[in-house]
């Protein structure tokens, strides 16, 4: 227990850094959206529409006409805001990553019991891995399969996402250890990596057609690692 308490300030700093980064990203997007862009569309909305196109078609198969139609932009507005297809793709990937980190962070802080919050986060993933959304899969997994290892701009983005998710889960594990909910002898970093790997594997299996009952069974087995 004492060791866990000593680790809390370090992990708390990690969490504060993560939330500061998210807030800064949002503010920078808002600033960039209000300066030097065409007034006929909102930058964030256009990026999210582009995300749907890339999600459906992939980066390489998404043509400029596909993007212009999906984003509801003229060619001139597109080039003025994003320069090229790669520019809007990286923005879409960044938006998805920030959404994912924010969602997990909020869930892991939404329950006074850190262990219960981890379960809640997994339940959220089960919901996302079921039905039509589950068959669509995870945008980041698609990006990793299509773009890695060759793409030197996409690779560090995906690596940072998984590292940030692991930081969030590690912090929740330490809080749970401090409260006696999880065995303090377990290494929080190893356990956090295990949880993130289980989540991503679950999303891939859901894409392959795993049903809700199977997905929930996988979650229950994975959460037994928490003790």
mmCIF file of C-alpha atoms in Angstrom:
data_model
loop_
_atom_site.group_PDB
_atom_site.id
_atom_site.type_symbol
_atom_site.label_atom_id
_atom_site.label_comp_id
_atom_site.label_asym_id
_atom_site.label_seq_id
_atom_site.Cartn_x
_atom_site.Cartn_y
_atom_site.Cartn_z
ATOM 1 C CA UNK A 1 0.000 0.000 0.000
ATOM 2 C CA UNK A 2 2.687 2.588 0.799
ATOM 3 C CA UNK A 3 4.353 1.959 -2.567
ATOM 4 C CA UNK A 4 1.072 2.494 -4.342
ATOM 5 C CA UNK A 5 0.509 5.768 -2.521
ATOM 6 C CA UNK A 6 3.974 6.979 -3.431
ATOM 7 C CA UNK A 7 3.222 6.337 -7.094
ATOM 8 C CA UNK A 8 0.006 8.357 -7.073
ATOM 9 C CA UNK A 9 1.628 11.813 -7.521
ATOM 10 C CA UNK A 10 3.523 10.590 -10.576
ATOM 11 C CA UNK A 11 0.441 9.064 -12.157
ATOM 12 C CA UNK A 12 -1.648 12.092 -11.228
ATOM 13 C CA UNK A 13 0.851 14.245 -13.098
ATOM 14 C CA UNK A 14 0.479 11.971 -16.112
ATOM 15 C CA UNK A 15 -3.292 12.360 -15.947
ATOM 16 C CA UNK A 16 -3.079 16.124 -15.552
ATOM 17 C CA UNK A 17 -0.746 16.266 -18.541
ATOM 18 C CA UNK A 18 -3.170 14.197 -20.584
ATOM 19 C CA UNK A 19 -6.155 16.382 -19.776
ATOM 20 C CA UNK A 20 -4.140 19.545 -20.374
ATOM 21 C CA UNK A 21 -3.095 18.156 -23.747
ATOM 22 C CA UNK A 22 -6.697 17.399 -24.681
ATOM 23 C CA UNK A 23 -7.845 20.863 -23.638
ATOM 24 C CA UNK A 24 -5.001 22.453 -25.567
ATOM 25 C CA UNK A 25 -5.831 20.454 -28.688
ATOM 26 C CA UNK A 26 -9.449 21.548 -28.532
ATOM 27 C CA UNK A 27 -8.474 25.185 -28.110
ATOM 28 C CA UNK A 28 -5.983 25.036 -30.962
ATOM 29 C CA UNK A 29 -8.603 23.481 -33.233
ATOM 30 C CA UNK A 30 -11.077 26.197 -32.321
ATOM 31 C CA UNK A 31 -8.517 28.900 -33.040
ATOM 32 C CA UNK A 32 -7.429 27.385 -36.341
ATOM 33 C CA UNK A 33 -11.063 26.961 -37.331
ATOM 34 C CA UNK A 34 -11.783 30.635 -36.852
ATOM 35 C CA UNK A 35 -8.748 32.075 -38.638
ATOM 36 C CA UNK A 36 -8.061 31.851 -42.359
ATOM 37 C CA UNK A 37 -10.652 29.239 -43.269
ATOM 38 C CA UNK A 38 -13.640 29.473 -45.585
ATOM 39 C CA UNK A 39 -16.649 30.672 -43.644
ATOM 40 C CA UNK A 40 -19.116 28.372 -45.404
ATOM 41 C CA UNK A 41 -18.294 25.346 -43.307
ATOM 42 C CA UNK A 42 -17.089 24.413 -39.864
ATOM 43 C CA UNK A 43 -13.642 22.827 -39.810
ATOM 44 C CA UNK A 44 -14.412 20.266 -37.125
ATOM 45 C CA UNK A 45 -17.605 19.150 -38.837
ATOM 46 C CA UNK A 46 -15.784 18.785 -42.149
ATOM 47 C CA UNK A 47 -13.021 16.710 -40.534
ATOM 48 C CA UNK A 48 -15.562 14.370 -38.943
ATOM 49 C CA UNK A 49 -17.352 13.912 -42.244
ATOM 50 C CA UNK A 50 -14.010 13.078 -43.846
ATOM 51 C CA UNK A 51 -13.417 10.557 -41.058
ATOM 52 C CA UNK A 52 -16.549 8.691 -42.127
ATOM 53 C CA UNK A 53 -15.338 8.538 -45.722
ATOM 54 C CA UNK A 54 -11.919 7.190 -44.706
ATOM 55 C CA UNK A 55 -13.580 4.785 -42.281
ATOM 56 C CA UNK A 56 -15.737 3.346 -45.046
ATOM 57 C CA UNK A 57 -13.155 3.327 -47.841
ATOM 58 C CA UNK A 58 -9.723 3.491 -46.265
ATOM 59 C CA UNK A 59 -7.095 6.104 -47.013
ATOM 60 C CA UNK A 60 -5.869 4.782 -50.338
ATOM 61 C CA UNK A 61 -9.285 4.037 -51.834
ATOM 62 C CA UNK A 62 -10.892 7.328 -50.797
ATOM 63 C CA UNK A 63 -10.769 9.600 -53.832
ATOM 64 C CA UNK A 64 -10.958 13.372 -53.836
ATOM 65 C CA UNK A 65 -14.483 13.264 -55.324
ATOM 66 C CA UNK A 66 -15.489 10.875 -52.506
ATOM 67 C CA UNK A 67 -14.196 13.340 -49.934
ATOM 68 C CA UNK A 68 -15.743 16.389 -51.557
ATOM 69 C CA UNK A 69 -19.112 14.643 -51.658
ATOM 70 C CA UNK A 70 -18.868 13.294 -48.116
ATOM 71 C CA UNK A 71 -17.618 16.575 -46.660
ATOM 72 C CA UNK A 72 -20.022 18.648 -48.760
ATOM 73 C CA UNK A 73 -17.225 20.972 -49.846
ATOM 74 C CA UNK A 74 -16.173 22.602 -53.066
ATOM 75 C CA UNK A 75 -12.730 21.739 -54.387
ATOM 76 C CA UNK A 76 -11.485 25.243 -53.603
ATOM 77 C CA UNK A 77 -12.710 25.151 -50.014
ATOM 78 C CA UNK A 78 -11.127 21.743 -49.528
ATOM 79 C CA UNK A 79 -7.695 22.824 -50.724
ATOM 80 C CA UNK A 80 -7.825 26.078 -48.794
ATOM 81 C CA UNK A 81 -8.586 24.311 -45.509
ATOM 82 C CA UNK A 82 -6.652 21.044 -45.817
ATOM 83 C CA UNK A 83 -4.181 21.377 -48.734
ATOM 84 C CA UNK A 84 -4.538 17.720 -49.750
ATOM 85 C CA UNK A 85 -6.066 14.333 -48.921
ATOM 86 C CA UNK A 86 -3.265 13.454 -46.547
ATOM 87 C CA UNK A 87 -3.786 16.644 -44.579
ATOM 88 C CA UNK A 88 -7.446 15.925 -43.915
ATOM 89 C CA UNK A 89 -6.688 12.252 -43.173
ATOM 90 C CA UNK A 90 -4.216 13.136 -40.427
ATOM 91 C CA UNK A 91 -6.701 15.626 -38.980
ATOM 92 C CA UNK A 92 -9.420 12.964 -38.989
ATOM 93 C CA UNK A 93 -7.126 10.482 -37.274
ATOM 94 C CA UNK A 94 -6.161 13.080 -34.653
ATOM 95 C CA UNK A 95 -9.838 13.855 -34.001
ATOM 96 C CA UNK A 96 -10.671 10.181 -33.526
ATOM 97 C CA UNK A 97 -7.738 9.710 -31.157
ATOM 98 C CA UNK A 98 -8.664 12.711 -29.016
ATOM 99 C CA UNK A 99 -12.266 11.517 -28.832
ATOM 100 C CA UNK A 100 -11.126 8.060 -27.747
ATOM 101 C CA UNK A 101 -8.785 9.335 -25.025
ATOM 102 C CA UNK A 102 -11.380 11.793 -23.737
ATOM 103 C CA UNK A 103 -14.112 9.142 -23.616
ATOM 104 C CA UNK A 104 -11.981 6.601 -21.732
ATOM 105 C CA UNK A 105 -10.670 9.257 -19.342
ATOM 106 C CA UNK A 106 -14.151 10.476 -18.493
ATOM 107 C CA UNK A 107 -15.404 6.926 -17.906
ATOM 108 C CA UNK A 108 -12.462 6.010 -15.677
ATOM 109 C CA UNK A 109 -13.240 9.046 -13.503
ATOM 110 C CA UNK A 110 -17.024 8.638 -13.467
ATOM 111 C CA UNK A 111 -17.267 6.079 -10.666
ATOM 112 C CA UNK A 112 -15.999 6.503 -7.076
ATOM 113 C CA UNK A 113 -14.788 2.903 -7.297
ATOM 114 C CA UNK A 114 -11.793 2.781 -9.693
ATOM 115 C CA UNK A 115 -12.239 -0.948 -10.237
ATOM 116 C CA UNK A 116 -15.906 -0.430 -11.112
ATOM 117 C CA UNK A 117 -14.867 2.411 -13.431
ATOM 118 C CA UNK A 118 -12.551 0.030 -15.293
ATOM 119 C CA UNK A 119 -15.467 -2.372 -15.692
ATOM 120 C CA UNK A 120 -17.605 0.533 -16.945
ATOM 121 C CA UNK A 121 -14.939 1.376 -19.528
ATOM 122 C CA UNK A 122 -14.957 -2.215 -20.747
ATOM 123 C CA UNK A 123 -18.759 -2.224 -20.897
ATOM 124 C CA UNK A 124 -18.557 0.885 -23.054
ATOM 125 C CA UNK A 125 -16.236 -0.974 -25.402
ATOM 126 C CA UNK A 126 -18.677 -3.897 -25.531
ATOM 127 C CA UNK A 127 -21.398 -1.507 -26.673
ATOM 128 C CA UNK A 128 -19.106 -0.112 -29.362
ATOM 129 C CA UNK A 129 -18.144 -3.621 -30.474
ATOM 130 C CA UNK A 130 -21.731 -4.805 -30.934
ATOM 131 C CA UNK A 131 -24.246 -4.427 -33.732
ATOM 132 C CA UNK A 132 -23.606 -2.363 -36.837
ATOM 133 C CA UNK A 133 -20.978 -0.243 -35.107
ATOM 134 C CA UNK A 134 -19.051 -3.352 -34.104
ATOM 135 C CA UNK A 135 -19.043 -4.695 -37.640
ATOM 136 C CA UNK A 136 -17.635 -1.390 -38.813
ATOM 137 C CA UNK A 137 -14.662 -1.814 -36.484
ATOM 138 C CA UNK A 138 -12.219 0.658 -34.968
ATOM 139 C CA UNK A 139 -10.898 3.493 -37.128
ATOM 140 C CA UNK A 140 -7.453 3.335 -35.501
ATOM 141 C CA UNK A 141 -7.176 -0.410 -36.092
ATOM 142 C CA UNK A 142 -8.058 0.193 -39.734
ATOM 143 C CA UNK A 143 -5.405 2.892 -39.925
ATOM 144 C CA UNK A 144 -2.798 0.611 -38.355
ATOM 145 C CA UNK A 145 -3.538 -2.255 -40.742
ATOM 146 C CA UNK A 146 -3.548 -0.045 -43.827
ATOM 147 C CA UNK A 147 -0.778 2.439 -43.064
ATOM 148 C CA UNK A 148 1.762 0.740 -40.778
ATOM 149 C CA UNK A 149 4.661 0.229 -40.598
ATOM 150 C CA UNK A 150 5.619 2.339 -43.623
ATOM 151 C CA UNK A 151 3.826 5.573 -42.741
ATOM 152 C CA UNK A 152 6.078 7.638 -40.474
ATOM 153 C CA UNK A 153 3.365 10.149 -39.543
ATOM 154 C CA UNK A 154 0.579 7.710 -38.738
ATOM 155 C CA UNK A 155 2.747 5.270 -36.749
ATOM 156 C CA UNK A 156 3.684 7.667 -33.904
ATOM 157 C CA UNK A 157 0.091 8.859 -33.633
ATOM 158 C CA UNK A 158 -1.177 5.330 -33.054
ATOM 159 C CA UNK A 159 1.673 4.524 -30.668
ATOM 160 C CA UNK A 160 0.872 7.641 -28.628
ATOM 161 C CA UNK A 161 -2.800 6.694 -28.490
ATOM 162 C CA UNK A 162 -2.079 3.282 -26.990
ATOM 163 C CA UNK A 163 0.464 4.779 -24.594
ATOM 164 C CA UNK A 164 -2.050 7.388 -23.418
ATOM 165 C CA UNK A 165 -4.756 4.747 -22.935
ATOM 166 C CA UNK A 166 -2.314 2.643 -20.939
ATOM 167 C CA UNK A 167 -1.506 5.682 -18.776
ATOM 168 C CA UNK A 168 -5.196 6.194 -18.024
ATOM 169 C CA UNK A 169 -5.765 2.560 -17.103
ATOM 170 C CA UNK A 170 -2.552 2.423 -15.056
ATOM 171 C CA UNK A 171 -3.699 5.455 -13.059
ATOM 172 C CA UNK A 172 -7.093 3.840 -12.402
ATOM 173 C CA UNK A 173 -5.367 0.630 -11.300
ATOM 174 C CA UNK A 174 -3.155 2.527 -8.858
ATOM 175 C CA UNK A 175 -6.200 4.291 -7.403
ATOM 176 C CA UNK A 176 -7.904 0.916 -7.023
ATOM 177 C CA UNK A 177 -4.813 -0.546 -5.358
ATOM 178 C CA UNK A 178 -4.730 2.350 -2.904
ATOM 179 C CA UNK A 179 -8.339 1.574 -1.961
ATOM 180 C CA UNK A 180 -7.694 -2.149 -1.611
ATOM 181 C CA UNK A 181 -9.789 -3.047 -4.680
ATOM 182 C CA UNK A 182 -6.896 -4.529 -6.656
ATOM 183 C CA UNK A 183 -3.904 -6.491 -5.396
ATOM 184 C CA UNK A 184 -1.095 -3.936 -4.853
ATOM 185 C CA UNK A 185 1.414 -6.606 -5.828
ATOM 186 C CA UNK A 186 0.269 -6.456 -9.446
ATOM 187 C CA UNK A 187 2.301 -4.237 -11.757
ATOM 188 C CA UNK A 188 0.009 -1.461 -12.960
ATOM 189 C CA UNK A 189 1.824 -0.914 -16.264
ATOM 190 C CA UNK A 190 1.720 -4.589 -17.261
ATOM 191 C CA UNK A 191 -1.922 -4.867 -16.260
ATOM 192 C CA UNK A 192 -2.809 -1.686 -18.155
ATOM 193 C CA UNK A 193 -1.111 -2.982 -21.320
ATOM 194 C CA UNK A 194 -3.014 -6.245 -20.939
ATOM 195 C CA UNK A 195 -6.346 -4.426 -20.672
ATOM 196 C CA UNK A 196 -5.685 -2.253 -23.727
ATOM 197 C CA UNK A 197 -4.644 -5.311 -25.741
ATOM 198 C CA UNK A 198 -7.830 -7.115 -24.712
ATOM 199 C CA UNK A 199 -9.970 -4.159 -25.785
ATOM 200 C CA UNK A 200 -8.354 -3.916 -29.211
ATOM 201 C CA UNK A 201 -8.575 -7.665 -29.724
ATOM 202 C CA UNK A 202 -12.242 -7.559 -28.779
ATOM 203 C CA UNK A 203 -12.888 -4.857 -31.381
ATOM 204 C CA UNK A 204 -11.187 -6.960 -34.074
ATOM 205 C CA UNK A 205 -13.181 -10.079 -33.167
ATOM 206 C CA UNK A 206 -16.393 -8.044 -33.203
ATOM 207 C CA UNK A 207 -15.493 -6.920 -36.725
ATOM 208 C CA UNK A 208 -15.171 -10.600 -37.629
ATOM 209 C CA UNK A 209 -18.686 -11.222 -36.328
ATOM 210 C CA UNK A 210 -18.367 -12.165 -32.641
ATOM 211 C CA UNK A 211 -21.793 -11.755 -31.036
ATOM 212 C CA UNK A 212 -22.638 -9.818 -27.888
ATOM 213 C CA UNK A 213 -22.681 -12.895 -25.644
ATOM 214 C CA UNK A 214 -19.220 -13.929 -26.814
ATOM 215 C CA UNK A 215 -17.897 -10.400 -26.375
ATOM 216 C CA UNK A 216 -19.231 -10.113 -22.829
ATOM 217 C CA UNK A 217 -17.699 -13.477 -21.956
ATOM 218 C CA UNK A 218 -14.309 -12.212 -23.161
ATOM 219 C CA UNK A 219 -14.688 -9.110 -21.014
ATOM 220 C CA UNK A 220 -15.512 -11.088 -17.889
ATOM 221 C CA UNK A 221 -12.472 -13.287 -18.413
ATOM 222 C CA UNK A 222 -10.187 -10.293 -18.985
ATOM 223 C CA UNK A 223 -11.440 -8.495 -15.883
ATOM 224 C CA UNK A 224 -10.589 -11.508 -13.719
ATOM 225 C CA UNK A 225 -6.988 -10.339 -14.071
ATOM 226 C CA UNK A 226 -7.921 -7.460 -11.739
ATOM 227 C CA UNK A 227 -8.603 -9.937 -8.933
#
